[in-house]
Structures are given as structure tokens and as C-alpha cells.
């Protein structure tokens, strides 16, 4: 989690610096770090009860959704619904991922013969 947080800080500062907004970007990155640290402390205990693979699956869905959105933003894509497109991407990745899990859990006919 720390590594991902540091990665976000570097991205925010790099994007802000590229647009001449290094101070606001740095302040935003610091605020985000503090907020994520506080949230991590608050939800640490309940999250220990969630299966590790479920957490990894959820993080993968979110990273994929945000990644596609930000790549498009960097390329100048005008997303329908603006930032709400992230929710659509998350739903799409979740549906495809769950379908893939369902297919992977089905026994293969060749293995049964």
C-alpha cells in the first residue's frame, strides 16, 4: 500500500509540475497521503477479515478502471459522463473478471473423461 501511495504522489506532482502547478499538486499529494494513512488506520482491523484474493481482485478492478480512464485523459479522450466513466469501466472490468472466475471454476469436459 505504501508503494502504491508513493506512486500516486509522484504522478500527482509530475502532472502538476508539467502544468506549472507544482505547489497545489504537492499540497494535494500531502493531503491525499494523510487521508489515505488515516483511512488505513481506521479500516485496518475490518480489512484483515476480508480474504486476500478478494482484496486483490477489487484492487485489480479499480486499478484497471482508473488506468484506462487516465490513459484516455492523457490522450485527450472526452469521456461520456466525464469522471463517471470510471464507474462504467469498473463495472465492465468487474463483470468480465467475475465471468472469467466463473469459467475458470467450471470443470473441463476433457478432464472428466
PDB file of C-alpha atoms in Angstrom:
ATOM      1  CA  UNK A   1       0.000   0.000   0.000  1.00  0.00           C
ATOM      2  CA  UNK A   2       2.862   2.344   0.818  1.00  0.00           C
ATOM      3  CA  UNK A   3       4.434   1.756  -2.579  1.00  0.00           C
ATOM      4  CA  UNK A   4       1.164   2.480  -4.402  1.00  0.00           C
ATOM      5  CA  UNK A   5       0.687   5.618  -2.306  1.00  0.00           C
ATOM      6  CA  UNK A   6       4.161   6.880  -3.194  1.00  0.00           C
ATOM      7  CA  UNK A   7       3.488   6.150  -6.848  1.00  0.00           C
ATOM      8  CA  UNK A   8       0.344   8.284  -6.717  1.00  0.00           C
ATOM      9  CA  UNK A   9       2.269  11.118  -5.056  1.00  0.00           C
ATOM     10  CA  UNK A  10       4.884  11.077  -7.816  1.00  0.00           C
ATOM     11  CA  UNK A  11       2.220  11.029 -10.528  1.00  0.00           C
ATOM     12  CA  UNK A  12       0.285  13.931  -8.973  1.00  0.00           C
ATOM     13  CA  UNK A  13       3.412  16.043  -8.565  1.00  0.00           C
ATOM     14  CA  UNK A  14       4.651  15.210 -12.093  1.00  0.00           C
ATOM     15  CA  UNK A  15       1.322  16.152 -13.663  1.00  0.00           C
ATOM     16  CA  UNK A  16       1.161  19.349 -11.602  1.00  0.00           C
ATOM     17  CA  UNK A  17       4.735  20.286 -12.466  1.00  0.00           C
ATOM     18  CA  UNK A  18       4.051  19.810 -16.162  1.00  0.00           C
ATOM     19  CA  UNK A  19       1.301  22.407 -15.966  1.00  0.00           C
ATOM     20  CA  UNK A  20       3.092  24.878 -13.696  1.00  0.00           C
ATOM     21  CA  UNK A  21       1.061  23.871 -10.626  1.00  0.00           C
ATOM     22  CA  UNK A  22       3.761  22.233  -8.508  1.00  0.00           C
ATOM     23  CA  UNK A  23       2.721  23.861  -5.200  1.00  0.00           C
ATOM     24  CA  UNK A  24      -1.003  22.985  -5.392  1.00  0.00           C
ATOM     25  CA  UNK A  25      -0.128  19.498  -6.661  1.00  0.00           C
ATOM     26  CA  UNK A  26       2.323  18.980  -3.790  1.00  0.00           C
ATOM     27  CA  UNK A  27      -0.229  20.160  -1.233  1.00  0.00           C
ATOM     28  CA  UNK A  28      -2.822  17.857  -2.770  1.00  0.00           C
ATOM     29  CA  UNK A  29      -0.397  14.933  -2.650  1.00  0.00           C
ATOM     30  CA  UNK A  30       0.385  15.580   1.021  1.00  0.00           C
ATOM     31  CA  UNK A  31      -3.307  15.862   1.859  1.00  0.00           C
ATOM     32  CA  UNK A  32      -4.004  12.627  -0.021  1.00  0.00           C
ATOM     33  CA  UNK A  33      -1.206  10.837   1.875  1.00  0.00           C
ATOM     34  CA  UNK A  34      -2.593  11.962   5.209  1.00  0.00           C
ATOM     35  CA  UNK A  35      -6.116  10.988   4.227  1.00  0.00           C
ATOM     36  CA  UNK A  36      -5.062   7.535   2.999  1.00  0.00           C
ATOM     37  CA  UNK A  37      -2.984   6.947   6.146  1.00  0.00           C
ATOM     38  CA  UNK A  38      -5.924   7.914   8.360  1.00  0.00           C
ATOM     39  CA  UNK A  39      -8.301   5.723   6.362  1.00  0.00           C
ATOM     40  CA  UNK A  40      -5.818   2.842   6.540  1.00  0.00           C
ATOM     41  CA  UNK A  41      -5.631   3.118  10.304  1.00  0.00           C
ATOM     42  CA  UNK A  42      -9.416   3.288  10.572  1.00  0.00           C
ATOM     43  CA  UNK A  43     -10.193   0.254   8.387  1.00  0.00           C
ATOM     44  CA  UNK A  44      -7.166  -1.903   9.147  1.00  0.00           C
ATOM     45  CA  UNK A  45      -8.931  -4.284  11.522  1.00  0.00           C
ATOM     46  CA  UNK A  46     -12.075  -4.873   9.428  1.00  0.00           C
ATOM     47  CA  UNK A  47      -9.960  -5.410   6.293  1.00  0.00           C
ATOM     48  CA  UNK A  48      -7.962  -8.184   7.965  1.00  0.00           C
ATOM     49  CA  UNK A  49     -11.168 -10.277   7.868  1.00  0.00           C
ATOM     50  CA  UNK A  50     -11.553  -9.916   4.087  1.00  0.00           C
ATOM     51  CA  UNK A  51      -9.921 -12.760   2.117  1.00  0.00           C
ATOM     52  CA  UNK A  52      -6.663 -11.656   0.482  1.00  0.00           C
ATOM     53  CA  UNK A  53      -7.703 -12.776  -3.003  1.00  0.00           C
ATOM     54  CA  UNK A  54     -10.925 -10.759  -2.754  1.00  0.00           C
ATOM     55  CA  UNK A  55      -8.904  -7.652  -1.876  1.00  0.00           C
ATOM     56  CA  UNK A  56      -6.512  -8.275  -4.752  1.00  0.00           C
ATOM     57  CA  UNK A  57      -9.430  -8.743  -7.152  1.00  0.00           C
ATOM     58  CA  UNK A  58     -11.066  -5.480  -6.017  1.00  0.00           C
ATOM     59  CA  UNK A  59      -7.779  -3.574  -6.263  1.00  0.00           C
ATOM     60  CA  UNK A  60      -7.188  -5.011  -9.729  1.00  0.00           C
ATOM     61  CA  UNK A  61     -10.624  -3.866 -10.886  1.00  0.00           C
ATOM     62  CA  UNK A  62     -10.057  -0.361  -9.517  1.00  0.00           C
ATOM     63  CA  UNK A  63      -6.524  -0.010 -10.892  1.00  0.00           C
ATOM     64  CA  UNK A  64      -7.669  -1.189 -14.310  1.00  0.00           C
ATOM     65  CA  UNK A  65     -10.634   1.204 -14.369  1.00  0.00           C
ATOM     66  CA  UNK A  66      -8.561   4.193 -13.278  1.00  0.00           C
ATOM     67  CA  UNK A  67      -5.734   3.192 -15.609  1.00  0.00           C
ATOM     68  CA  UNK A  68      -7.940   3.075 -18.708  1.00  0.00           C
ATOM     69  CA  UNK A  69      -9.563   6.362 -17.727  1.00  0.00           C
ATOM     70  CA  UNK A  70      -6.277   8.197 -17.135  1.00  0.00           C
ATOM     71  CA  UNK A  71      -4.674   6.823 -20.282  1.00  0.00           C
ATOM     72  CA  UNK A  72      -7.636   8.190 -22.202  1.00  0.00           C
ATOM     73  CA  UNK A  73      -7.357  11.512 -20.378  1.00  0.00           C
ATOM     74  CA  UNK A  74      -3.686  11.712 -21.303  1.00  0.00           C
ATOM     75  CA  UNK A  75      -4.577  11.066 -24.932  1.00  0.00           C
ATOM     76  CA  UNK A  76      -7.258  13.757 -24.864  1.00  0.00           C
ATOM     77  CA  UNK A  77     -10.325  11.488 -24.927  1.00  0.00           C
ATOM     78  CA  UNK A  78     -13.560  13.260 -23.936  1.00  0.00           C
ATOM     79  CA  UNK A  79     -15.275  10.548 -21.865  1.00  0.00           C
ATOM     80  CA  UNK A  80     -19.086  10.452 -21.909  1.00  0.00           C
ATOM     81  CA  UNK A  81     -20.168  11.310 -18.372  1.00  0.00           C
ATOM     82  CA  UNK A  82     -16.738  12.796 -17.597  1.00  0.00           C
ATOM     83  CA  UNK A  83     -15.371  11.261 -14.377  1.00  0.00           C
ATOM     84  CA  UNK A  84     -18.350   8.905 -14.057  1.00  0.00           C
ATOM     85  CA  UNK A  85     -16.782   6.899 -16.876  1.00  0.00           C
ATOM     86  CA  UNK A  86     -14.528   5.411 -14.185  1.00  0.00           C
ATOM     87  CA  UNK A  87     -17.583   3.751 -12.618  1.00  0.00           C
ATOM     88  CA  UNK A  88     -18.571   2.308 -16.001  1.00  0.00           C
ATOM     89  CA  UNK A  89     -15.060   0.956 -16.543  1.00  0.00           C
ATOM     90  CA  UNK A  90     -15.037  -0.546 -13.036  1.00  0.00           C
ATOM     91  CA  UNK A  91     -18.364  -2.242 -13.735  1.00  0.00           C
ATOM     92  CA  UNK A  92     -17.074  -3.574 -17.030  1.00  0.00           C
ATOM     93  CA  UNK A  93     -13.856  -4.938 -15.511  1.00  0.00           C
ATOM     94  CA  UNK A  94     -15.804  -6.424 -12.593  1.00  0.00           C
ATOM     95  CA  UNK A  95     -18.273  -8.173 -14.917  1.00  0.00           C
ATOM     96  CA  UNK A  96     -15.520  -9.562 -17.154  1.00  0.00           C
ATOM     97  CA  UNK A  97     -13.448 -10.621 -14.144  1.00  0.00           C
ATOM     98  CA  UNK A  98     -16.367 -12.398 -12.471  1.00  0.00           C
ATOM     99  CA  UNK A  99     -17.250 -14.126 -15.745  1.00  0.00           C
ATOM    100  CA  UNK A 100     -13.639 -15.265 -16.047  1.00  0.00           C
ATOM    101  CA  UNK A 101     -13.689 -16.614 -12.495  1.00  0.00           C
ATOM    102  CA  UNK A 102     -16.916 -18.468 -13.250  1.00  0.00           C
ATOM    103  CA  UNK A 103     -15.414 -20.027 -16.361  1.00  0.00           C
ATOM    104  CA  UNK A 104     -12.231 -20.977 -14.539  1.00  0.00           C
ATOM    105  CA  UNK A 105     -14.199 -22.748 -11.803  1.00  0.00           C
ATOM    106  CA  UNK A 106     -16.168 -24.902 -14.240  1.00  0.00           C
ATOM    107  CA  UNK A 107     -14.734 -28.381 -14.663  1.00  0.00           C
ATOM    108  CA  UNK A 108     -13.384 -29.060 -18.139  1.00  0.00           C
ATOM    109  CA  UNK A 109     -15.058 -31.863 -20.081  1.00  0.00           C
ATOM    110  CA  UNK A 110     -11.728 -33.287 -21.178  1.00  0.00           C
ATOM    111  CA  UNK A 111     -10.604 -33.601 -17.559  1.00  0.00           C
ATOM    112  CA  UNK A 112     -13.755 -35.528 -16.649  1.00  0.00           C
ATOM    113  CA  UNK A 113     -13.370 -38.179 -19.383  1.00  0.00           C
TER     114      UNK A 113
END
